[in-house]
Amino acid sequence: MAQEKEVVIRRLKTAKVMNQFMADYYYELDEASKSDNKKVAWCTSVGPAEILRGMGFYTYFPETHSAMLGATRMAVDLIPKANAVGYSPDICSYLTADIGAFLEGITPLSRAFPGIERVPKPDVLVYNTNQCRDVQDWFAWYAQRYDVPLVGVETYRNVPEVTPAHITSIARQMENIVEPLEKVAGRKLDMDTLKEAVALSRECSDLWEKCLAAAAAVPSPLTFFDGTTLMGPAVVGRGTQKAIDAYKLLLEELEERVAQGIGAIGEERYRLYWEGMPVWGRLSMHSKLFAGLNANVIASTYCSSWIFTALDPAEPFESMARAYTELFIVRSDDYKEKYIQDKLEFFKCDGIIYHDAKTCPNNTNCRYGMPQRLEKKTGIPSLVINGDLNDLRLLSDEQTKTNVEAFIEQLEERK
Amino acid sequence: MTTKTKARANPERAPLFVGVDVGSSRTKVAVLDARKNLIGYDIRKSGTDFTATADAGLEASLTMAGGDPQDIAYAVSTGYGRKNVAYSKETKTEIGCHAKGCYHYFPEAITIIDIGGQDNKIIKLDEAGRRLGFKMNRKCAAGTGAFLEEMSARLDIPLEEMDGLARNSREMVKLGSFCTVFSATEVLENIRGGKRIEDIVKGLFFSVIKRVLEMDSLSEKVVMTGGVVAHNPFLVEMTAFQIGRSVLVPRHPQLTGAVGAALYALDLGQEV
């Protein structure tokens, strides 16, 4: 029988630092939730977290919680609970998994962080639809359940170029949520604290960008699969010094690997780009699948989505408006194609994997001809795999495996 | 079982190169001699014990080839059960094997349409036989052999009679649905409406073709393979009519993956 090859994946030491960061973060939130005088805001992953920090809110990000539901594969049993109360299996499986967990009264936080029994109760919910409309529906459900205010920012879509009109509109929307938030916080927005949070977010973003850029080295010290968990502090901790300290350590370790020529996998023969969401419940399986074929998925749009180069403490509202509108997910296909093309060149990629996530159209970019157009432009082959971020009922592991193996065979023929 | 060091049992035939394609529905074995002649083959239901089925398929193929296990220089397996073949030294994907098998018969730039029991593939090759790209159907069974099997069961028609029935159609019934379950409902509606069974079966064939053609664009030369093609030549004729040009079919369309695997075995066996 054909022998199975031993798969070598070199874990980063700093992953433990990131895990500790997340543990501290959730314990702090849990404590705030239980106290009488601390306020908790729920915020979408690319929502205006800096404003919330400027009012002293403890900020919880449900999307990260949903990713945990996916990674622990709890989502599969929870999604049907939300389907049964009217939330279709065709809509965002972050939303359905999270609402399902709430209905069942369970959370992966209890398993990961003993002592935490439930997600922190919100005093207010704050969204930015830059991710999708689903976040608004998701938060609206909780606003009704908890009987707390819901405020937010409605984004633009398919933006070719971010213009002053976009910035003005989004900045005004952000300013408009300040007053209702102040009412909940019981205090005024402290502009100095806001500016400091913006400055810290920017520094965190710059460090995260450098960490991801380290993957341009050959061999790459990092994989996309590592990145999906290492990015935790950039999502939940931006605007804090602690996140910056964590990324300084990560960058140091990555630079050390680069200097010593140490790659993240045993043998890096093929370098791939991942476009779309991870399949959270299959992170480990996919990581081993690619590494076993001597392929390293080194870069992605997803992990780069928490890089906010436009943030500027001198102009907090305008720069937040720019940073949260310049995002890949908000932009036109022309912009996205150029973006990916630049990444392919920078990271010296041999191929692209597009994840067609059934319930996440906004993070799926292979449905309007992009793979064909990009392949024509760059000559770099691509593969589309069908799956989902959280709903494992929507994927076939055997088909994914066959597709990926066949794709690597195809790349081999070109070497 | 697979070694070059043992004495050849049949020096006239040896060395032999074996390809095994363990598909979701059928297991196919092909035995080639060193000059790439197909001298033995076998096709049987995969069942639930892939290892035993692959063993039985090999035994039958070797008997046909007039060879012995000791004559096998190298064996490569492919298909869903590729990891379950005890005598295989290497695995390759069915996409790679169909590509290699088809290029062996038609050495030019081609688009391959493989309609299997559980999945469909479209594979594009350049004039040197290198893969330019490929597509597999989604998890859905629409357009696969499983769809026709399901429908034959629903209509209570033996699978092997469907080709003849479709050929005798006078006015094809159009089925609009994507989904196997919805298609079954449409079929029942048509039966209730008094449509001829021949016309419904032709509609089912057309549904398979539509599902396949929407997977990808086709280049000039089209080759069709797979069990569905092997047992339903009328489906090939319908495809040719639909795309407006002739379709090439290898001599043993159901064996193409196994032949491709055997060709890989020949390459790898000669490297050893």
XYZ file of C-alpha atoms in Angstrom:
687
model
C 0.000 0.000 0.000
C 1.241 3.515 -0.772
C 2.961 4.887 2.309
C 1.505 7.958 4.043
C 4.173 10.634 4.302
C 4.994 12.173 7.661
C 3.743 15.744 7.744
C 6.044 18.351 9.257
C 4.488 21.586 10.524
C 6.621 23.836 12.712
C 4.477 25.586 15.299
C 5.379 29.115 16.390
C 6.335 29.542 20.050
C 4.509 32.875 20.120
C 1.198 31.087 19.502
C 1.146 30.505 23.265
C 1.468 34.247 23.876
C -1.503 34.835 21.574
C -3.522 32.161 23.363
C -2.757 33.808 26.705
C -3.778 37.163 25.249
C -7.150 35.717 24.251
C -7.601 34.075 27.652
C -6.864 37.352 29.479
C -9.203 39.190 27.139
C -12.148 36.850 27.728
C -11.630 36.718 31.510
C -11.535 40.505 31.631
C -14.765 40.668 29.619
C -16.395 38.081 31.849
C -15.500 40.097 34.918
C -16.804 43.302 33.327
C -20.030 41.554 32.433
C -20.540 40.489 36.036
C -19.749 43.906 37.527
C -22.345 46.605 38.124
C -20.363 49.572 36.894
C -18.537 48.316 33.801
C -20.204 48.536 30.417
C -19.929 45.954 27.650
C -20.399 46.774 23.974
C -20.709 44.156 21.259
C -18.951 45.228 18.087
C -18.649 43.756 14.598
C -15.153 42.618 13.684
C -14.370 45.731 11.653
C -16.662 48.026 13.569
C -15.626 51.303 15.215
C -13.933 49.692 18.241
C -11.791 52.777 18.871
C -14.855 54.902 19.641
C -15.944 52.314 22.175
C -12.534 52.393 23.829
C -12.825 56.175 23.989
C -15.825 55.699 26.287
C -14.370 52.930 28.399
C -16.507 50.101 27.002
C -15.289 46.527 27.296
C -15.680 45.297 23.761
C -16.822 41.856 22.672
C -16.716 40.645 19.052
C -19.353 37.982 18.257
C -17.681 37.044 14.965
C -14.665 35.771 16.899
C -17.019 33.765 19.077
C -18.585 32.269 15.958
C -15.181 31.371 14.584
C -14.629 29.473 17.838
C -17.958 27.704 17.340
C -16.696 26.714 13.917
C -13.215 25.676 15.006
C -14.614 23.522 17.815
C -17.169 22.095 15.326
C -19.931 22.943 17.794
C -21.519 25.004 15.005
C -22.795 21.957 13.124
C -25.292 21.083 15.847
C -26.181 24.697 16.622
C -26.904 26.058 13.151
C -30.102 23.956 12.842
C -31.415 25.540 16.066
C -31.300 28.968 14.435
C -32.718 27.537 11.189
C -35.696 26.299 13.187
C -36.518 29.806 14.411
C -36.493 31.294 10.931
C -32.849 31.967 10.103
C -32.228 30.174 6.824
C -29.400 27.651 6.318
C -28.456 29.772 3.293
C -27.482 32.863 5.323
C -24.280 33.549 7.266
C -23.350 30.496 9.328
C -21.567 32.753 11.828
C -24.966 34.252 12.560
C -26.843 30.954 12.684
C -24.181 29.196 14.773
C -24.045 32.081 17.252
C -27.792 32.424 17.643
C -28.038 28.638 17.903
C -25.481 28.685 20.722
C -27.450 31.379 22.512
C -30.673 29.403 22.172
C -28.970 26.331 23.590
C -27.262 28.347 26.338
C -23.786 27.111 25.477
C -20.478 28.650 24.446
C -17.028 27.352 23.510
C -15.631 29.939 25.945
C -16.599 27.620 28.822
C -14.517 24.840 27.353
C -11.527 27.035 26.515
C -11.566 29.216 29.615
C -12.817 27.423 32.734
C -14.984 29.600 34.911
C -16.638 31.473 32.054
C -20.226 30.282 31.818
C -21.680 32.485 29.142
C -20.854 35.246 26.686
C -20.787 38.731 28.226
C -24.158 40.447 28.324
C -24.209 43.541 26.117
C -25.201 47.016 27.213
C -25.194 48.132 23.593
C -24.585 46.608 20.141
C -22.541 48.417 17.486
C -22.211 47.269 13.890
C -20.596 48.308 10.680
C -22.108 46.615 7.619
C -18.730 46.687 5.874
C -18.609 42.929 6.485
C -22.160 42.238 5.266
C -25.815 42.976 5.969
C -26.015 39.819 8.064
C -24.163 41.427 10.963
C -26.938 43.982 11.244
C -29.641 41.282 11.326
C -27.561 39.281 13.761
C -27.129 42.182 16.174
C -30.774 43.192 15.776
C -31.806 39.780 17.088
C -29.683 40.265 20.209
C -30.830 43.871 20.677
C -34.372 42.569 20.927
C -33.436 39.674 23.182
C -31.435 41.777 25.610
C -33.558 44.898 25.150
C -30.502 47.088 24.598
C -29.809 49.784 21.985
C -28.473 48.933 18.532
C -26.450 51.537 16.639
C -24.305 51.263 13.572
C -22.745 52.398 10.360
C -24.101 51.465 6.925
C -21.269 51.038 4.520
C -20.895 51.500 0.763
C -20.387 48.483 -1.493
C -18.379 47.759 -4.652
C -16.371 50.942 -4.130
C -13.869 51.460 -6.965
C -12.103 54.427 -5.372
C -12.655 55.819 -1.900
C -13.660 59.443 -2.393
C -14.067 62.375 0.039
C -17.838 61.891 -0.280
C -17.525 58.330 1.072
C -15.300 59.504 3.927
C -17.578 62.374 4.896
C -20.631 60.158 4.903
C -19.094 57.366 6.987
C -17.365 59.795 9.370
C -20.700 61.582 9.986
C -22.380 58.226 10.661
C -19.656 57.455 13.194
C -20.072 60.821 14.861
C -23.809 60.244 15.013
C -23.468 57.082 17.083
C -21.448 58.896 19.743
C -24.401 60.463 21.549
C -26.456 57.270 21.957
C -23.290 55.458 23.040
C -22.529 58.158 25.614
C -25.978 57.659 27.099
C -25.254 53.955 27.602
C -21.706 54.571 28.831
C -22.870 57.267 31.233
C -19.923 59.384 30.230
C -18.703 61.614 27.440
C -16.380 60.448 24.687
C -12.846 61.309 25.764
C -11.159 62.575 22.616
C -7.677 61.989 24.017
C -8.540 58.367 24.790
C -10.062 57.980 21.318
C -6.946 59.403 19.669
C -4.767 57.139 21.739
C -6.890 54.111 20.756
C -6.586 55.085 17.084
C -2.811 55.431 17.457
C -2.568 52.051 19.187
C -4.804 50.416 16.546
C -2.564 51.786 13.832
C 0.564 50.495 15.538
C -1.052 47.085 16.009
C -2.088 47.068 12.358
C 1.428 47.991 11.188
C 2.970 45.207 13.245
C 0.425 42.655 12.011
C 1.134 43.752 8.449
C 4.863 43.181 9.005
C 4.162 39.733 10.469
C 2.143 38.764 7.406
C 4.768 40.243 5.073
C 7.395 37.961 6.641
C 5.695 35.150 4.674
C 7.256 36.592 1.506
C 10.513 34.935 2.572
C 11.405 31.637 0.908
C 10.665 29.387 2.691
C 7.826 31.152 4.435
C 8.012 31.142 8.239
C 4.217 31.340 8.435
C 1.142 29.589 7.078
C -2.316 30.997 6.450
C -3.658 28.444 8.908
C -1.386 29.826 11.657
C -2.433 33.326 10.657
C -6.126 32.672 11.212
C -5.547 32.132 14.921
C -2.577 34.478 15.376
C -4.765 37.336 14.165
C -7.013 37.097 17.238
C -5.411 40.023 19.098
C -5.528 42.192 15.937
C -9.303 41.690 15.858
C -10.270 41.893 19.512
C -7.336 43.818 20.931
C -6.701 46.596 18.463
C -6.504 49.907 20.285
C -4.644 48.330 23.218
C -0.954 48.263 24.162
C -1.178 44.569 25.050
C -1.916 43.605 21.436
C 1.077 45.614 20.277
C 3.344 43.847 22.773
C 2.110 40.456 21.535
C 2.786 41.272 17.871
C 6.265 42.579 18.658
C 7.073 39.119 20.024
C 5.519 37.393 17.034
C 7.429 39.570 14.575
C 10.661 38.847 16.412
C 10.123 35.102 16.117
C 9.171 35.316 12.446
C 12.232 37.442 11.633
C 14.390 34.951 13.481
C 12.961 32.127 11.362
C 13.556 34.108 8.185
C 17.166 34.848 9.177
C 17.755 31.153 9.840
C 15.895 29.987 6.735
C 13.372 27.997 8.771
C 10.084 27.368 6.986
C 6.717 26.704 8.586
C 6.373 23.321 6.871
C 8.812 20.492 6.179
C 9.402 21.199 2.508
C 7.956 24.198 0.721
C 7.764 23.284 -2.942
C 4.626 25.248 -3.811
C 3.505 28.620 -2.471
C -0.223 29.288 -2.497
C -2.580 32.192 -1.860
C -5.922 31.623 -0.092
C -8.829 33.805 -1.147
C -11.896 33.685 1.076
C -12.792 32.547 4.562
C -11.086 29.653 6.298
C -13.110 26.503 6.897
C -12.877 26.828 10.670
C -13.799 23.244 11.446
C -11.129 21.961 9.086
C -8.147 24.204 9.912
C -5.992 21.366 11.140
C -7.071 18.973 8.378
C -6.388 21.531 5.652
C -3.118 22.560 7.194
C -1.920 18.931 7.126
C -3.363 18.298 3.678
C -1.352 21.103 2.087
C 1.823 20.533 4.112
C 1.672 16.837 3.198
C 1.780 17.843 -0.464
C 4.751 20.171 0.144
C 2.491 23.154 -0.428
C 2.414 26.121 1.897
C -0.583 28.412 1.879
C 1.423 31.483 2.795
C -0.865 34.452 2.310
C -4.525 35.367 2.222
C -6.965 38.177 1.791
C -8.682 37.164 5.005
C -5.742 37.629 7.393
C -4.861 40.914 5.706
C -8.320 42.293 6.405
C -7.219 43.662 9.766
C -4.600 45.988 8.315
C -5.764 49.594 8.703
C -3.001 51.764 7.315
C -5.214 54.836 7.037
C -5.749 55.204 10.794
C -4.402 58.542 11.993
C -4.855 59.886 15.554
C -4.776 63.464 14.259
C -8.073 62.835 12.440
C -9.751 60.014 14.314
C -13.185 60.023 12.685
C -12.074 60.712 9.143
C -9.245 58.220 9.315
C -11.477 55.524 10.818
C -13.972 56.215 8.055
C -11.208 55.799 5.476
C -9.660 52.723 7.087
C -12.995 50.947 7.377
C -14.024 51.823 3.825
C -10.705 51.049 2.129
C -11.175 47.423 3.107
C -10.972 44.756 0.418
C -14.453 43.443 1.187
C -16.073 46.811 0.443
C -14.333 47.320 -2.885
C -15.080 46.747 -6.559
C -13.888 43.658 -8.411
C -11.360 45.723 -10.378
C -9.780 46.857 -7.126
C -9.887 43.332 -5.695
C -8.226 41.830 -8.744
C -5.392 44.342 -8.634
C -5.028 43.732 -4.900
C -4.743 39.959 -5.326
C -2.437 40.347 -8.306
C -0.064 42.470 -6.198
C -0.159 39.921 -3.390
C 0.593 37.050 -5.772
C 3.648 38.908 -6.973
C 4.809 40.046 -3.535
C 4.466 36.577 -2.009
C 5.787 34.790 -5.121
C 2.789 32.459 -5.319
C 2.446 29.463 -7.647
C -1.329 29.163 -7.351
C -4.534 30.450 -5.751
C -7.139 28.574 -3.774
C -10.570 30.207 -3.822
C -12.886 29.091 -1.066
C -16.472 29.345 -2.270
C -18.119 29.630 1.148
C -21.756 28.752 0.638
C -23.158 31.063 3.307
C -20.688 33.933 2.952
C -21.104 35.612 -0.436
C -19.315 38.767 0.718
C -16.114 36.882 1.450
C -16.415 34.727 -1.669
C -14.856 36.212 -4.767
C -15.024 33.405 -7.301
C -18.647 33.737 -8.363
C -18.314 36.558 -10.882
C -15.527 35.279 -13.117
C -12.582 36.524 -11.075
C -10.569 33.264 -11.153
C -10.783 33.160 -14.938
C -9.876 36.850 -15.330
C -6.965 36.688 -12.904
C -5.612 33.493 -14.410
C -5.673 35.112 -17.827
C -3.829 38.172 -16.511
C -1.233 36.425 -14.375
C -0.957 32.924 -15.815
C -1.185 31.648 -12.248
C -3.566 28.677 -11.979
C -6.384 28.564 -9.512
C -8.633 26.074 -7.804
C -12.099 26.657 -6.363
C -13.086 24.528 -3.411
C -16.673 24.420 -2.227
C -17.235 24.676 1.469
C -18.304 26.970 4.223
C -16.830 28.871 7.144
C -18.882 27.079 9.810
C -21.474 24.770 8.284
C -19.682 21.488 7.711
C -22.819 20.043 6.131
C -21.905 22.078 3.066
C -18.622 20.451 2.236
C -17.195 17.135 1.170
C -13.763 16.414 2.611
C -13.078 13.767 -0.008
C -13.835 16.164 -2.845
C -11.687 18.862 -1.284
C -8.827 16.432 -0.886
C -9.078 15.160 -4.457
C -9.303 18.701 -5.801
C -6.297 19.909 -3.831
C -4.185 16.861 -4.701
C -5.091 17.217 -8.381
C -4.228 20.927 -8.252
C -0.799 20.169 -6.822
C -0.302 17.518 -9.536
C -1.164 20.234 -12.043
C 1.402 22.612 -10.508
C 3.962 19.801 -10.540
C 3.511 19.450 -14.303
C 4.408 23.125 -14.667
C 7.564 23.041 -12.538
C 3.051 -9.018 -4.231
C 4.721 -6.279 -6.250
C 8.392 -6.726 -6.718
C 10.782 -6.715 -9.616
C 13.292 -8.960 -7.916
C 11.253 -12.142 -8.073
C 11.490 -14.411 -11.073
C 9.079 -13.584 -13.875
C 6.265 -16.094 -14.020
C 5.519 -15.272 -17.616
C 8.561 -13.723 -19.255
C 6.716 -13.142 -22.534
C 4.260 -10.762 -20.906
C 6.308 -9.353 -18.027
C 6.898 -6.767 -16.762
C 3.315 -5.718 -16.123
C 2.034 -2.331 -15.009
C -1.208 -2.128 -13.107
C -3.658 0.706 -12.646
C -6.605 0.469 -10.259
C -9.432 2.985 -10.182
C -11.565 2.421 -7.096
C -14.603 4.542 -7.860
C -17.673 5.152 -5.733
C -19.673 2.759 -7.889
C -17.245 0.480 -9.777
C -13.653 -0.648 -9.369
C -11.689 -0.812 -12.571
C -8.336 -2.552 -13.047
C -6.117 -2.199 -16.121
C -2.960 -4.168 -16.856
C -0.484 -2.850 -19.425
C 2.611 -4.454 -20.845
C 5.798 -2.472 -21.283
C 4.650 -1.336 -24.750
C 1.510 0.207 -23.244
C -0.808 -2.455 -24.623
C -3.922 -3.075 -22.559
C -3.677 -6.826 -22.049
C -6.000 -7.343 -19.103
C -8.798 -5.528 -17.365
C -11.719 -5.940 -15.028
C -14.726 -3.885 -13.937
C -16.795 -4.796 -10.890
C -18.906 -3.181 -8.182
C -16.778 -1.471 -5.547
C -18.952 -2.719 -2.722
C -17.952 -1.978 0.832
C -14.578 -3.730 1.042
C -12.426 -1.784 -1.423
C -9.298 -3.776 -0.634
C -10.946 -7.121 -1.368
C -12.591 -5.758 -4.523
C -9.289 -4.402 -5.818
C -7.663 -7.786 -5.105
C -10.399 -9.656 -6.961
C -10.193 -7.215 -9.868
C -6.464 -7.714 -10.106
C -6.778 -11.474 -10.084
C -9.293 -11.409 -12.928
C -7.216 -8.928 -14.924
C -4.060 -10.972 -14.532
C -5.876 -14.077 -15.683
C -7.007 -12.198 -18.771
C -3.475 -10.907 -19.330
C -1.939 -14.332 -18.819
C 0.254 -12.927 -16.081
C 1.009 -13.574 -12.447
C 1.362 -11.264 -9.451
C 5.137 -11.689 -9.618
C 5.102 -10.102 -13.068
C 3.853 -6.782 -11.716
C 6.603 -4.202 -11.866
C 4.570 -1.376 -10.405
C 0.976 -0.577 -9.435
C -0.731 2.784 -9.010
C -4.197 3.347 -7.583
C -6.669 6.164 -8.041
C -10.304 7.017 -7.254
C -12.127 7.403 -3.953
C -10.694 4.183 -2.572
C -7.158 4.767 -3.833
C -5.664 4.471 -0.344
C -7.269 1.060 0.184
C -5.440 -0.892 -2.498
C -2.983 -3.217 -0.786
C -0.678 -3.783 -3.763
C -0.497 -0.146 -4.887
C 2.843 1.580 -4.466
C 1.658 5.081 -5.303
C -1.610 6.975 -5.529
C -2.676 9.596 -8.057
C -5.906 11.540 -8.311
C -8.564 10.423 -10.727
C -8.220 13.788 -12.452
C -4.562 13.086 -13.201
C -5.320 9.524 -14.274
C -8.192 10.403 -16.585
C -6.000 13.072 -18.135
C -3.154 10.647 -18.692
C -5.442 7.886 -19.941
C -7.246 10.138 -22.416
C -4.063 11.728 -23.699
C -2.718 8.227 -24.362
C -5.605 7.606 -26.786
C -5.891 11.152 -28.122
C -2.486 12.881 -27.927
C -3.580 16.431 -28.670
C -5.139 19.440 -26.930
C -8.436 18.116 -25.556
C -11.238 18.763 -23.098
C -12.201 15.645 -21.189
C -15.698 15.139 -19.821
C -15.809 12.279 -17.353
C -19.206 11.292 -16.013
C -18.707 9.035 -13.047
C -20.963 7.378 -10.524
C -20.718 10.166 -8.000
C -18.881 13.006 -9.668
C -18.257 14.677 -12.975
C -15.008 16.159 -14.121
C -14.003 18.487 -16.881
C -10.260 18.475 -17.524
C -8.454 20.610 -20.074
C -5.123 19.496 -21.535
C -2.705 21.320 -23.790
C -1.124 19.713 -26.836
C 1.677 18.293 -24.654
C -0.833 16.613 -22.309
C -0.266 19.073 -19.453
C -3.286 20.013 -17.411
C -4.449 23.562 -17.979
C -7.185 23.273 -15.376
C -10.005 21.104 -14.169
C -13.426 21.317 -12.582
C -15.339 18.847 -10.489
C -19.020 19.042 -9.780
C -20.140 20.281 -6.413
C -21.265 17.913 -3.692
C -24.619 17.693 -5.464
C -25.337 14.510 -7.442
C -27.119 16.325 -10.281
C -25.638 15.286 -13.605
C -23.803 12.235 -12.292
C -24.373 8.530 -12.681
C -26.044 8.561 -9.275
C -28.763 10.786 -10.745
C -29.561 8.262 -13.495
C -29.433 5.384 -11.005
C -31.889 7.185 -8.741
C -34.213 7.908 -11.651
C -34.071 4.356 -13.002
C -35.101 3.134 -9.556
C -37.925 5.667 -9.363
C -39.190 4.735 -12.822
C -38.623 1.047 -12.177
C -36.590 0.710 -15.366
C -33.385 -1.367 -15.423
C -30.409 0.980 -15.818
C -29.200 -0.879 -18.898
C -32.493 -0.232 -20.720
C -32.339 3.548 -20.411
C -30.092 4.107 -23.425
C -32.471 2.204 -25.730
C -35.497 4.020 -24.355
C -33.915 7.449 -24.811
C -32.983 6.550 -28.367
C -36.656 5.820 -29.141
C -37.887 9.164 -27.907
C -40.037 11.163 -30.298
C -40.555 14.331 -28.296
C -38.147 14.931 -25.420
C -39.596 16.049 -22.100
C -37.756 19.080 -20.744
C -36.818 18.920 -17.085
C -35.932 22.287 -15.624
C -34.706 21.523 -12.159
C -31.156 21.510 -10.859
C -31.848 19.132 -8.050
C -32.251 15.332 -8.139
C -35.196 15.425 -5.746
C -36.966 18.204 -7.646
C -36.259 16.415 -10.941
C -37.916 13.296 -9.543
C -41.008 15.390 -8.758
C -40.969 16.768 -12.290
C -40.719 13.245 -13.674
C -43.729 12.171 -11.626
C -45.669 15.184 -12.893
C -44.880 14.169 -16.453
C -45.920 10.569 -15.844
C -49.176 11.845 -14.403
C -49.521 14.069 -17.463
C -49.324 11.032 -19.735
C -45.889 11.622 -21.243
C -44.147 8.647 -22.854
C -41.441 7.030 -20.754
C -38.978 7.195 -23.710
C -39.418 10.970 -23.848
C -38.915 11.301 -20.107
C -35.709 9.217 -20.193
C -34.326 11.341 -23.003
C -35.142 14.366 -20.858
C -33.136 12.821 -18.032
C -30.152 12.313 -20.367
C -30.465 15.905 -21.489
C -30.518 17.020 -17.863
C -27.206 15.213 -17.272
C -25.669 16.904 -20.304
C -26.879 20.348 -19.217
C -25.371 19.928 -15.743
C -22.039 18.946 -17.273
C -21.920 21.668 -19.903
C -22.545 24.397 -17.344
C -19.449 23.362 -15.374
C -16.939 24.866 -17.798
C -16.379 25.976 -21.374
C -15.126 23.363 -23.857
C -12.184 23.532 -26.210
C -12.432 22.267 -29.801
C -11.703 18.566 -29.247
C -13.921 16.897 -26.686
C -13.379 13.422 -25.234
C -15.991 11.698 -23.088
C -15.231 8.946 -20.579
C -16.720 7.203 -17.580
C -19.217 4.498 -16.780
C -22.249 6.547 -17.782
C -20.704 7.128 -21.210
C -19.730 3.459 -21.540
C -23.263 2.248 -20.918
C -25.180 5.038 -22.632
C -23.690 5.781 -26.056
C -26.810 7.751 -26.956
C -25.831 10.276 -24.311
C -22.611 10.880 -26.264
C -24.574 11.385 -29.464
C -26.838 13.859 -27.676
C -23.805 15.728 -26.327
C -22.281 15.927 -29.796
C -25.563 17.311 -31.127
C -25.734 19.799 -28.278
C -22.203 21.177 -28.734
C -22.372 21.043 -32.518
C -19.342 18.841 -33.129
C -18.276 15.246 -32.817
C -17.142 13.786 -29.512
C -14.244 11.381 -29.170
C -14.643 8.299 -26.986
C -11.795 5.918 -26.100
C -12.288 2.210 -26.741
C -12.985 1.433 -23.079
C -14.414 4.691 -21.700
C -15.020 3.275 -18.241
C -11.391 2.128 -17.962
C -9.684 5.409 -18.814
C -8.799 6.260 -15.209
C -7.391 2.802 -14.594
C -5.405 2.968 -17.842
C -4.059 6.368 -16.762
C -3.043 4.897 -13.415
C -1.306 2.017 -15.224
C 0.538 4.540 -17.411
C 1.707 6.314 -14.259
C 2.807 2.897 -12.981
C 4.794 2.421 -16.158
C 6.510 5.806 -15.752
C 7.253 5.226 -12.090
C 8.203 1.571 -12.546
C 10.763 2.481 -15.141
C 12.222 5.145 -12.824
C 12.812 2.562 -10.084
